[in-house]
Coordinates of C-alpha atoms in Angstrom, one line a residue:
M1 CA 7.0 1.4 -28.1
A2 CA 10.7 1.0 -28.1
A3 CA 12.5 -2.5 -29.7
T4 CA 13.5 -4.9 -27.2
N5 CA 16.8 -6.6 -27.1
N6 CA 18.1 -10.3 -25.9
H7 CA 19.2 -8.5 -22.6
E8 CA 16.5 -5.8 -21.6
P9 CA 13.5 -5.4 -19.9
T10 CA 11.4 -3.4 -22.4
V11 CA 11.3 0.1 -21.8
V12 CA 8.1 1.6 -22.9
V13 CA 6.7 5.3 -23.1
S14 CA 3.5 5.5 -23.4
D15 CA 1.6 6.2 -26.7
G16 CA 4.4 4.6 -28.9
L17 CA 7.6 7.1 -27.7
D18 CA 10.8 5.3 -27.3
I19 CA 12.3 7.1 -24.3
A20 CA 15.2 7.9 -27.4
D21 CA 13.1 10.5 -28.5
N22 CA 13.9 13.6 -27.1
N23 CA 11.2 15.4 -29.6
V24 CA 8.1 15.3 -29.7
P25 CA 6.3 16.2 -32.9
T26 CA 5.2 20.4 -32.5
Q27 CA 3.7 22.9 -34.0
I28 CA 4.9 26.6 -33.3
D29 CA 3.1 29.4 -33.8
D30 CA 5.4 32.7 -34.2
S31 CA 2.8 35.1 -34.4
K32 CA 3.7 38.4 -32.3
N33 CA 1.1 38.2 -29.7
S34 CA 2.1 34.2 -28.8
H35 CA 4.2 31.2 -29.2
H36 CA 2.9 28.0 -28.1
I37 CA 3.5 25.1 -28.2
S38 CA 0.6 22.2 -29.1
E39 CA 1.2 18.3 -29.6
A40 CA 0.1 17.8 -33.3
A41 CA -1.3 14.8 -32.2
S42 CA -4.0 15.5 -29.7
D43 CA -4.4 12.4 -27.1
D44 CA -8.3 13.7 -26.7
S45 CA -9.7 11.5 -28.6
W46 CA -9.7 7.5 -29.7
P47 CA -11.4 4.5 -31.7
D48 CA -14.0 3.0 -30.6
K49 CA -14.0 6.3 -27.2
P50 CA -17.2 6.2 -25.9
T51 CA -19.3 8.9 -26.2
E52 CA -21.4 11.0 -23.2
E53 CA -24.8 9.3 -23.5
E54 CA -22.4 5.7 -23.8
L55 CA -21.0 6.7 -20.7
Q56 CA -23.8 7.3 -19.1
T57 CA -26.0 4.3 -20.6
L58 CA -23.8 1.9 -21.2
R59 CA -22.6 -1.3 -19.0
R60 CA -18.9 -1.5 -18.2
V61 CA -16.8 -4.2 -17.4
S62 CA -13.1 -4.9 -17.0
G63 CA -10.2 -6.2 -19.7
E64 CA -8.5 -9.1 -19.8
I65 CA -5.3 -9.2 -16.6
P66 CA -2.0 -10.6 -19.0
W67 CA -0.1 -13.1 -17.1
T68 CA 2.8 -10.6 -16.1
M69 CA 0.8 -9.3 -13.7
W70 CA 0.6 -12.8 -11.9
T71 CA 3.9 -13.6 -11.9
I72 CA 4.5 -9.6 -10.3
A73 CA 2.0 -10.9 -7.9
F74 CA 3.6 -14.6 -6.8
V75 CA 6.4 -11.6 -5.9
E76 CA 4.4 -10.4 -4.1
L77 CA 3.0 -13.2 -2.5
C78 CA 6.8 -13.8 -1.4
E79 CA 8.0 -10.8 0.0
R80 CA 4.5 -11.2 2.2
F81 CA 5.7 -14.6 3.5
S82 CA 8.8 -13.4 4.5
Y83 CA 7.6 -9.7 5.9
Y84 CA 4.7 -11.1 8.0
G85 CA 6.8 -15.0 8.7
A86 CA 8.8 -12.8 11.0
A87 CA 6.5 -9.8 12.1
V88 CA 3.9 -12.2 13.5
L89 CA 7.0 -13.4 15.4
Y90 CA 7.4 -10.0 17.2
T91 CA 4.5 -9.4 19.7
N92 CA 5.5 -12.6 21.8
F93 CA 9.9 -11.9 21.1
V94 CA 9.0 -8.7 22.8
N95 CA 6.6 -9.0 25.5
H96 CA 7.1 -12.6 26.8
P97 CA 10.0 -13.4 28.5
L98 CA 12.1 -16.8 27.6
P99 CA 10.6 -19.8 29.1
P100 CA 12.5 -21.3 31.8
G101 CA 15.1 -23.7 30.6
S102 CA 14.8 -22.8 27.1
T103 CA 17.3 -21.7 24.8
T104 CA 15.3 -21.0 21.6
G105 CA 12.0 -19.0 23.2
A106 CA 9.8 -22.5 22.1
A107 CA 7.5 -22.8 24.3
P108 CA 5.1 -26.0 23.8
D109 CA 2.9 -26.1 26.4
G110 CA 3.2 -22.3 27.3
L111 CA 3.7 -18.9 25.3
P112 CA 6.8 -18.3 23.4
G113 CA 9.3 -15.3 24.6
A114 CA 12.7 -13.9 24.7
L115 CA 13.2 -10.3 26.2
G116 CA 9.9 -10.4 28.7
M117 CA 9.2 -6.8 27.9
G118 CA 5.4 -6.3 28.3
P119 CA 2.4 -5.5 26.8
K120 CA 3.1 -1.6 26.3
A121 CA 6.7 -2.0 24.6
A122 CA 5.6 -4.9 22.8
Q123 CA 3.2 -2.7 21.2
G124 CA 5.3 0.3 21.0
I125 CA 7.8 -1.5 18.9
S126 CA 4.6 -3.1 16.6
L127 CA 3.9 0.3 16.1
F128 CA 7.4 1.4 15.5
N129 CA 7.7 -0.7 13.1
Q130 CA 4.6 0.0 11.4
F131 CA 6.0 3.6 11.1
F132 CA 9.5 2.7 9.9
A133 CA 7.9 0.6 7.1
Y134 CA 6.0 2.9 5.9
L135 CA 7.8 5.6 6.4
T136 CA 10.4 4.8 3.8
P137 CA 8.9 3.9 1.1
L138 CA 9.4 7.7 0.1
L139 CA 12.7 6.6 -0.4
G140 CA 12.4 3.8 -2.8
A141 CA 9.5 5.8 -4.7
W142 CA 12.3 8.5 -5.3
I143 CA 14.8 5.7 -6.4
A144 CA 12.5 4.1 -8.5
D145 CA 10.9 7.1 -10.5
A146 CA 14.1 9.4 -10.9
R147 CA 17.0 6.7 -10.7
M148 CA 16.9 3.5 -11.3
G149 CA 13.3 2.5 -12.5
R150 CA 10.6 0.0 -10.3
F151 CA 12.1 -3.0 -11.8
W152 CA 16.0 -2.5 -10.4
T153 CA 14.1 -1.0 -7.5
L154 CA 12.4 -3.5 -6.6
H155 CA 16.5 -6.1 -6.2
L156 CA 18.0 -3.1 -4.3
A157 CA 14.9 -3.9 -2.1
I158 CA 15.3 -8.1 -2.0
G159 CA 18.8 -7.3 -1.1
I160 CA 18.6 -5.6 1.4
S161 CA 16.0 -7.3 3.0
T162 CA 17.6 -10.7 2.7
V163 CA 20.3 -9.1 5.2
A164 CA 17.9 -8.1 7.6
H165 CA 16.5 -11.4 8.1
V166 CA 19.7 -12.7 8.8
V167 CA 20.2 -10.4 11.0
L168 CA 16.5 -11.5 12.9
V169 CA 17.8 -15.1 12.4
A170 CA 21.6 -13.9 14.1
A171 CA 19.3 -12.2 17.0
A172 CA 17.1 -15.4 17.8
S173 CA 20.0 -18.1 17.7
P174 CA 20.8 -20.0 20.7
T175 CA 23.3 -18.3 21.5
V176 CA 22.4 -14.5 21.3
I177 CA 18.9 -15.0 22.8
V178 CA 20.4 -16.6 26.3
K179 CA 21.5 -12.6 26.5
A180 CA 18.4 -10.7 27.2
D181 CA 20.5 -7.2 25.7
A182 CA 22.7 -8.9 22.4
A183 CA 19.2 -10.2 21.6
F184 CA 17.6 -6.9 21.4
G185 CA 20.6 -5.0 20.6
A186 CA 20.6 -7.5 17.0
F187 CA 16.5 -7.7 16.9
I188 CA 16.1 -3.8 16.3
I189 CA 18.8 -4.1 14.0
G190 CA 17.0 -6.6 11.8
L191 CA 13.2 -5.2 12.6
M192 CA 14.9 -1.7 10.9
T193 CA 16.4 -3.0 7.9
L194 CA 13.9 -5.5 6.8
C195 CA 11.3 -1.8 7.0
V196 CA 13.9 -0.3 4.6
G197 CA 13.9 -3.2 2.9
T198 CA 10.3 -3.7 2.9
G199 CA 9.9 0.3 2.3
F200 CA 11.3 -0.1 -1.5
F201 CA 9.1 -3.6 -1.8
K202 CA 6.1 -1.9 -1.3
A203 CA 6.5 1.2 -3.1
N204 CA 7.3 -0.4 -5.8
V205 CA 5.5 -4.1 -6.7
S206 CA 2.1 -2.3 -6.9
P207 CA 2.9 -0.3 -9.7
L208 CA 4.8 -2.4 -11.6
L209 CA 2.0 -4.8 -11.3
A210 CA -0.9 -2.2 -12.7
E211 CA 1.0 -0.8 -15.6
Q212 CA 1.4 -4.2 -17.3
N213 CA -2.2 -3.5 -17.5
T214 CA -2.7 -2.8 -21.4
D215 CA -6.2 -1.6 -21.3
D216 CA -5.7 2.7 -20.8
R217 CA -8.2 4.1 -22.0
M218 CA -11.9 3.0 -22.1
R219 CA -13.4 1.5 -25.5
V220 CA -16.4 0.4 -26.4
E221 CA -16.8 -3.0 -27.6
E222 CA -20.0 -5.5 -28.5
R223 CA -19.3 -9.0 -27.2
D224 CA -22.4 -11.1 -27.8
G225 CA -24.7 -8.5 -28.8
E226 CA -24.5 -6.2 -25.9
R227 CA -22.2 -3.3 -26.3
I228 CA -20.6 -2.2 -24.3
I229 CA -17.4 -0.4 -22.2
I230 CA -13.7 -1.7 -21.5
D231 CA -13.1 0.7 -18.6
P232 CA -9.4 0.1 -17.1
A233 CA -10.7 1.6 -14.2
I234 CA -13.2 -1.4 -13.7
T235 CA -9.6 -3.8 -14.9
N236 CA -7.6 -1.9 -12.2
S237 CA -10.0 -2.6 -9.4
R238 CA -9.9 -6.2 -10.6
L239 CA -6.1 -5.9 -10.6
F240 CA -5.5 -4.6 -6.8
L241 CA -8.3 -6.4 -5.6
W242 CA -6.3 -9.7 -6.6
F243 CA -3.4 -8.5 -5.7
Y244 CA -4.3 -7.8 -2.1
F245 CA -5.3 -11.4 -2.2
F246 CA -1.8 -12.6 -3.4
I247 CA -0.5 -10.2 -0.7
N248 CA -2.9 -12.0 1.8
V249 CA -2.2 -15.7 0.8
G250 CA 1.2 -14.6 1.5
S251 CA 0.9 -12.8 5.3
L252 CA -2.1 -16.0 6.0
T253 CA 0.6 -18.8 5.1
G254 CA 3.6 -17.6 6.6
Q255 CA 1.9 -16.2 9.6
I256 CA 0.1 -19.7 10.7
S257 CA 2.6 -21.6 9.4
M258 CA 5.2 -19.8 11.5
V259 CA 3.5 -19.0 14.7
Y260 CA 3.8 -23.1 15.1
V261 CA 7.6 -23.0 14.6
E262 CA 8.2 -20.0 16.6
K263 CA 6.0 -22.3 19.7
F264 CA 7.6 -25.8 19.1
R265 CA 10.9 -25.5 17.5
G266 CA 11.7 -21.3 18.4
F267 CA 12.1 -18.0 17.1
W268 CA 15.4 -18.7 14.9
L269 CA 14.0 -21.5 12.4
A270 CA 10.5 -19.5 12.3
F271 CA 12.9 -16.2 11.9
L272 CA 14.6 -18.4 9.3
I273 CA 12.2 -20.2 6.9
P274 CA 10.9 -16.7 5.7
T275 CA 14.4 -15.7 4.8
I276 CA 14.9 -19.5 2.5
L277 CA 11.0 -18.3 1.0
F278 CA 12.1 -15.0 -0.2
L279 CA 14.8 -15.7 -2.6
I280 CA 12.4 -17.1 -4.8
A281 CA 11.1 -13.5 -5.4
P282 CA 14.1 -12.2 -7.6
L283 CA 14.0 -15.6 -9.8
V284 CA 10.6 -15.1 -10.7
L285 CA 10.8 -11.4 -11.6
W286 CA 14.2 -12.0 -13.3
S287 CA 12.6 -15.2 -15.8
Q288 CA 9.7 -12.8 -17.1
H289 CA 12.1 -9.5 -17.3
K290 CA 11.7 -9.9 -21.0
K291 CA 8.2 -9.4 -20.8
Y292 CA 7.7 -6.6 -18.2
K293 CA 6.4 -3.1 -19.6
L294 CA 8.6 -0.8 -17.6
T295 CA 8.3 2.9 -17.1
P296 CA 11.6 4.8 -17.5
P297 CA 13.1 7.1 -14.4
T298 CA 12.6 10.5 -15.5
E299 CA 15.5 12.8 -14.4
S300 CA 14.5 15.3 -11.7
L301 CA 11.3 14.7 -10.7
L302 CA 10.7 16.4 -7.5
S303 CA 12.5 19.3 -8.5
K304 CA 10.8 20.3 -11.3
L305 CA 7.7 19.6 -9.8
I306 CA 8.7 21.9 -7.1
R307 CA 9.3 24.4 -9.5
M308 CA 6.2 24.1 -11.6
Y309 CA 4.3 24.7 -8.5
W310 CA 5.6 27.5 -7.4
Y311 CA 5.5 29.3 -10.8
A312 CA 1.7 28.6 -10.5
R313 CA 1.4 29.9 -7.3
K314 CA 2.9 32.8 -7.7
R315 CA 0.5 33.7 -10.4
S316 CA -2.5 32.4 -9.0
N317 CA -5.7 34.3 -6.9
G318 CA -5.9 34.1 -3.7
F319 CA -4.2 31.9 -1.0
F320 CA -5.1 28.7 -1.2
K321 CA -6.2 28.4 -5.0
V322 CA -3.4 27.4 -7.2
D323 CA -3.9 28.2 -11.1
W324 CA -2.6 24.8 -12.8
E325 CA -3.5 26.5 -16.3
T326 CA -0.7 29.0 -15.9
A327 CA 1.9 26.3 -15.3
K328 CA 1.6 24.9 -18.6
P329 CA 4.2 25.6 -21.6
S330 CA 1.7 26.1 -23.9
R331 CA 0.0 28.8 -22.5
T332 CA 3.3 30.7 -21.9
A333 CA 5.4 32.5 -25.1
I334 CA 8.4 30.5 -25.3
S335 CA 10.9 34.0 -25.3
D336 CA 9.0 34.1 -22.1
R337 CA 9.4 29.9 -21.1
P338 CA 11.8 29.0 -17.9
L339 CA 14.4 27.0 -19.0
W340 CA 13.1 24.5 -17.0
M341 CA 10.0 24.6 -18.2
T342 CA 10.4 21.1 -20.2
Y343 CA 7.1 18.9 -19.9
D344 CA 3.8 19.3 -21.3
D345 CA 0.3 20.3 -20.6
A346 CA -0.5 17.0 -19.7
W347 CA 1.9 16.8 -17.0
V348 CA 0.5 19.4 -15.4
D349 CA -3.1 18.1 -14.9
E350 CA -1.5 15.1 -14.1
V351 CA -0.2 16.6 -11.2
R352 CA -2.9 18.0 -10.0
R353 CA -5.2 15.1 -10.2
G354 CA -2.0 13.5 -8.1
L355 CA -2.3 16.1 -5.5
M356 CA -5.9 15.7 -5.6
A357 CA -5.2 11.9 -4.6
C358 CA -2.8 12.8 -2.1
K359 CA -5.7 15.3 -0.4
V360 CA -8.2 11.7 0.0
F361 CA -5.0 10.0 1.5
L362 CA -5.2 12.1 4.3
F363 CA -7.6 11.0 6.5
L364 CA -6.4 7.1 5.5
P365 CA -4.1 7.2 9.2
V366 CA -7.5 7.7 11.0
F367 CA -8.5 4.4 9.5
F368 CA -5.1 3.1 10.2
L369 CA -5.1 3.3 13.9
A370 CA -8.2 0.8 13.6
Y371 CA -6.1 -2.0 11.7
N372 CA -3.3 -1.2 14.2
Q373 CA -4.9 -2.9 16.3
M374 CA -5.1 -6.2 15.2
T375 CA -1.0 -6.9 15.2
G376 CA -0.4 -5.8 19.0
N377 CA -3.4 -4.7 21.4
L378 CA -5.8 -8.0 19.2
T379 CA -3.3 -10.7 19.6
I380 CA -2.0 -9.5 23.5
Q381 CA -6.1 -10.1 24.3
A382 CA -5.7 -13.5 22.2
G383 CA -3.7 -14.2 25.3
T384 CA -6.2 -13.5 28.0
M385 CA -8.9 -16.0 26.5
Q386 CA -9.4 -19.7 26.4
L387 CA -6.7 -21.3 23.4
N388 CA -7.6 -24.6 23.6
G389 CA -3.7 -25.7 22.5
V390 CA -3.7 -22.7 19.7
P391 CA -1.1 -20.3 19.6
N392 CA -2.5 -16.9 20.7
D393 CA -0.7 -14.6 17.7
V394 CA -2.2 -17.8 14.7
I395 CA -5.8 -16.0 15.6
Q396 CA -5.3 -13.2 14.0
N397 CA -5.2 -14.8 10.6
L398 CA -8.6 -14.7 10.7
N399 CA -8.2 -11.4 9.0
P400 CA -6.6 -13.0 6.0
I401 CA -8.3 -16.2 5.7
S402 CA -11.4 -12.9 5.5
I403 CA -10.3 -11.2 2.8
V404 CA -9.0 -15.1 0.7
I405 CA -13.0 -16.4 0.7
M406 CA -14.6 -12.3 0.3
V407 CA -12.0 -11.6 -2.4
P408 CA -13.2 -13.7 -4.8
L409 CA -16.8 -12.8 -4.2
I410 CA -16.5 -9.2 -3.9
D411 CA -14.5 -9.5 -7.4
H412 CA -17.1 -11.9 -9.4
V413 CA -20.4 -11.5 -7.5
L414 CA -20.8 -8.1 -5.2
Y415 CA -19.0 -5.3 -8.1
P416 CA -21.0 -7.2 -10.9
A417 CA -24.2 -7.1 -9.7
L418 CA -24.0 -3.8 -8.8
R419 CA -22.9 -2.7 -11.7
K420 CA -24.8 -4.5 -13.7
V421 CA -28.0 -2.5 -11.6
G422 CA -26.8 0.7 -12.6
I423 CA -25.5 1.7 -9.2
A424 CA -21.5 3.1 -9.5
F425 CA -19.5 1.7 -6.4
T426 CA -17.1 4.7 -7.0
P427 CA -13.6 4.4 -4.7
V428 CA -14.7 7.0 -2.3
K429 CA -18.3 5.6 -1.9
R430 CA -16.3 2.3 -1.5
M431 CA -13.2 4.0 1.0
T432 CA -15.8 5.4 3.4
S433 CA -17.6 2.3 3.9
G434 CA -14.4 1.2 4.9
F435 CA -14.0 3.9 7.8
F436 CA -17.6 2.1 8.9
M437 CA -16.2 -1.4 8.8
A438 CA -13.5 -0.3 10.8
T439 CA -15.5 1.6 13.8
L440 CA -18.0 -1.4 13.9
A441 CA -14.7 -4.5 14.1
M442 CA -12.9 -1.5 17.1
V443 CA -16.9 -1.7 18.6
A444 CA -16.7 -5.5 18.5
S445 CA -13.0 -5.0 20.2
A446 CA -14.2 -3.0 22.8
V447 CA -16.9 -5.2 23.9
M448 CA -14.8 -8.6 24.2
Q449 CA -12.6 -6.9 26.6
Y450 CA -15.3 -5.7 28.4
Y451 CA -16.2 -9.5 28.7
I452 CA -12.7 -10.7 29.2
Y453 CA -12.2 -8.2 31.7
K454 CA -15.6 -9.3 33.8
M455 CA -14.6 -13.1 33.1
S456 CA -11.1 -13.3 33.8
P457 CA -9.8 -14.6 37.5
C458 CA -8.0 -11.4 37.4
G459 CA -10.6 -9.3 36.6
W460 CA -9.6 -5.7 34.9
Y461 CA -5.7 -6.6 34.9
S462 CA -6.1 -10.4 33.0
N463 CA -2.5 -9.2 31.7
R464 CA -1.3 -9.9 35.1
T465 CA 1.6 -12.3 35.9
V466 CA 1.3 -13.8 40.0
D467 CA 5.0 -14.7 41.5
G468 CA 6.0 -14.7 37.1
V469 CA 2.9 -17.1 35.9
P470 CA 0.2 -15.1 33.8
C471 CA -3.3 -14.6 35.1
D472 CA -5.7 -18.0 33.8
P473 CA -7.7 -17.0 31.5
A474 CA -10.9 -15.5 31.3
P475 CA -13.2 -18.6 30.0
I476 CA -14.2 -17.3 26.6
N477 CA -13.3 -19.5 23.4
V478 CA -11.0 -17.1 21.7
W479 CA -12.1 -17.5 18.6
A480 CA -14.5 -15.4 19.4
Q481 CA -12.2 -13.1 17.7
C482 CA -13.8 -13.6 14.1
L483 CA -15.8 -10.8 14.7
P484 CA -13.6 -7.9 14.7
Y485 CA -11.1 -9.3 12.1
V486 CA -13.6 -9.8 9.5
L487 CA -14.7 -6.6 10.0
I488 CA -11.2 -5.1 9.9
G489 CA -10.8 -7.8 6.6
L490 CA -13.5 -6.5 5.0
A491 CA -13.0 -2.9 6.2
E492 CA -9.3 -3.2 4.4
I493 CA -10.9 -4.7 0.8
L494 CA -13.1 -1.6 1.4
T495 CA -10.7 0.8 2.3
N496 CA -7.1 0.0 1.6
V497 CA -7.2 -2.1 -1.5
T498 CA -9.4 1.0 -3.3
S499 CA -6.2 3.4 -1.6
Y500 CA -4.0 1.6 -3.6
E501 CA -6.3 1.8 -7.1
Y502 CA -6.6 5.3 -6.4
A503 CA -3.3 6.0 -6.3
F504 CA -1.9 4.9 -9.2
S505 CA -5.0 5.8 -11.9
K506 CA -4.6 9.9 -10.1
A507 CA -0.6 9.4 -10.0
P508 CA 1.4 11.2 -13.1
E509 CA 2.7 8.3 -15.3
N510 CA 6.1 9.3 -14.2
M511 CA 5.2 9.4 -10.5
K512 CA 3.8 6.3 -9.6
S513 CA 5.9 4.6 -7.5
L514 CA 5.9 8.4 -5.6
V515 CA 1.8 9.0 -5.3
M516 CA 2.0 4.9 -4.3
A517 CA 4.5 5.6 -1.4
V518 CA 2.6 8.9 -0.3
N519 CA -0.1 6.2 0.4
L520 CA 1.5 4.2 2.3
F521 CA 3.0 6.4 4.1
M522 CA -0.6 7.5 5.6
S523 CA 0.1 4.0 7.7
A524 CA 3.6 5.9 9.1
I525 CA 1.3 8.9 10.2
S526 CA -1.0 6.9 11.8
A527 CA 1.4 4.5 13.8
A528 CA 2.8 7.9 15.1
I529 CA -0.4 8.8 16.0
G530 CA -0.5 4.7 17.9
Q531 CA 2.1 6.2 19.9
A532 CA 0.0 8.5 21.9
F533 CA -2.9 5.3 22.6
T534 CA 0.1 3.1 24.2
P535 CA -0.6 4.6 27.3
L536 CA -4.0 2.6 27.1
S537 CA -2.5 -0.4 25.4
D538 CA -2.3 -2.2 28.8
D539 CA -5.1 -3.4 31.7
P540 CA -7.3 -1.9 32.8
L541 CA -7.9 0.9 30.1
L542 CA -8.2 -1.9 26.9
V543 CA -12.0 -1.2 27.1
W544 CA -11.0 2.9 26.5
N545 CA -9.0 2.3 23.8
Y546 CA -11.3 0.3 21.5
T547 CA -14.2 2.4 22.6
V548 CA -12.1 6.0 21.4
I549 CA -10.3 4.8 18.6
A550 CA -14.4 3.7 17.7
C551 CA -15.3 7.1 17.3
I552 CA -12.4 8.2 15.4
A553 CA -12.9 6.0 12.8
F554 CA -16.5 7.3 12.9
V555 CA -15.6 10.3 12.8
G556 CA -13.4 9.9 10.3
G557 CA -15.5 8.5 8.2
I558 CA -18.3 11.0 8.1
A559 CA -15.9 13.5 7.5
F560 CA -14.5 11.8 4.8
W561 CA -17.3 11.7 2.5
F562 CA -18.3 14.8 3.3
C563 CA -14.8 16.4 1.6
F564 CA -14.4 13.9 -1.2
N565 CA -18.7 12.8 -2.2
H566 CA -18.3 15.5 -4.9
L567 CA -15.4 13.5 -6.4
D568 CA -17.6 10.8 -7.3
T569 CA -19.6 12.7 -10.9
E570 CA -15.8 13.9 -11.6
E571 CA -14.1 10.3 -11.4
D572 CA -14.3 9.5 -15.5
K573 CA -12.7 13.4 -16.4
W574 CA -10.3 12.7 -14.5
N575 CA -9.5 8.9 -15.8
M576 CA -10.1 10.5 -19.1
L577 CA -7.3 12.7 -19.3
A578 CA -4.5 13.0 -22.0
K579 CA -1.5 10.7 -21.4
T580 CA 1.8 12.6 -21.0
H581 CA 4.6 12.7 -23.0
Y582 CA 7.7 13.6 -20.8
L583 CA 8.3 10.6 -19.3
G584 CA 12.1 9.1 -19.3
R585 CA 15.1 11.2 -21.4
N586 CA 12.0 12.6 -23.5
Q587 CA 11.1 16.4 -23.3
P588 CA 7.7 17.2 -25.2
T589 CA 8.9 21.1 -24.9
Q590 CA 12.0 21.4 -24.7
T591 CA 14.2 23.7 -26.8
A592 CA 17.2 24.7 -28.4
A593 CA 18.0 27.2 -26.4
T594 CA 16.9 25.2 -23.1
K595 CA 19.3 22.2 -24.6
E596 CA 22.1 24.4 -24.9
E597 CA 22.3 25.0 -21.3
C598 CA 20.7 21.3 -19.5

């Protein structure tokens, strides 16, 4: 562990290596037939490592969750309050016109609005927001992994997001909101800037949180007379469950409070309050910065990854198969080793594992097609039902409410009970179950929409306006939307939370942010695909919209299981790989000639 001073965060390279150590102890075989470098100390064994029999028979439990993790989770809560507190306003801001005589968009007795561009535009902008916010993590991850590190990239993200919130406040100010073109221009600039800040933040906050977990290897302990396995995978599973709990507490409080501010005081104040709360985040981060375990950035990371891939690709048999063993330094004589091959064998295995995880993520856009209905179409659907004084965009908070309730139950009851009876509810099983929960949510939404059309005074055009007055709502209480929102919440816990866990646990040690960003990028792909469904996001086609997406989610879940169920049996193998020493400035297999070249 690197020594700390009074001014800098603790920077740790795994297994006790200081980032200033540019050489790992090696054994060099200069024999005639081979020139291989191998680590002096193997990572394949460690004290209290479970045997194969113990892996099959002993109960597995979580390790302790350090205090520093909770501080980072609170920072995420603040960020999610600010993001969702603003994002929940987008649909009404774009969809509905400015109420007569209003200069704030507030409408205590009606629906608040500003631009009056209609439901298609509102859904399109919602999907664009989803796309761009989950595209920018790729850049934020590269900056963190290769340049600035996660801690400082988070501060950069906070600065960008603060500017974005200020622009949104300006777009909704009384002097601007009455000028539709000016308000729309400022709104789009603020939205896009916030997407950049959010992307940089999202790519790095969960890896920063998870790397505070000091349990990085399975070990056997005895508790209350029972021999058990402390499993880092279970610790990470709990960690990301509670991380998601904090996400939804933040989004819940932000969304509920801001829609009432929007309705009774106007958009400018509803955009301003999240801005103020967001400024708490950097204060909390800085107050704990000396206690955080941080992974240093590794320069030339992507270029080395690409070179390694093509090096192995050229030496592999068959077009689709890559023999990763050929890219390991120990398999290449020193005299034949490329100058860029300064990593160790363990990094090759970690990269292979990370790419495997990225293949798993390729199915997530199908899942997010269903999830994205919650932020657009289901909000508009609520506006065609009997609200009884409840703002239409507050109903979607049934989703985070259900998550906040279910996370403790799943963590303390469901998952421990399954482990106790010997059922391994592995990541692949959990994610598959999430696909089917999303399918049921869309079926419930389709049935709901059918009865709205059937009972609405305007029939299959329930979003119609007559002489500028919205159609009367269907005689169905808006709280009937509970079912789809709760099902989507359960689907999120099973699929989305597990994907975070999978991204962190399978990523190379020096590419945690990048693999997490690839996972997040699947939401952007889903939003882009969702644009193709925008023509279905209006009357009289909304029943077809939900039905088609339900079918896609169902087929996607079946395909996901058949493609990846074999990974269930390999979960322990991938989680117990030797850890790389290629971190920060450390170049494990750097030779004297390579140093001169560099």
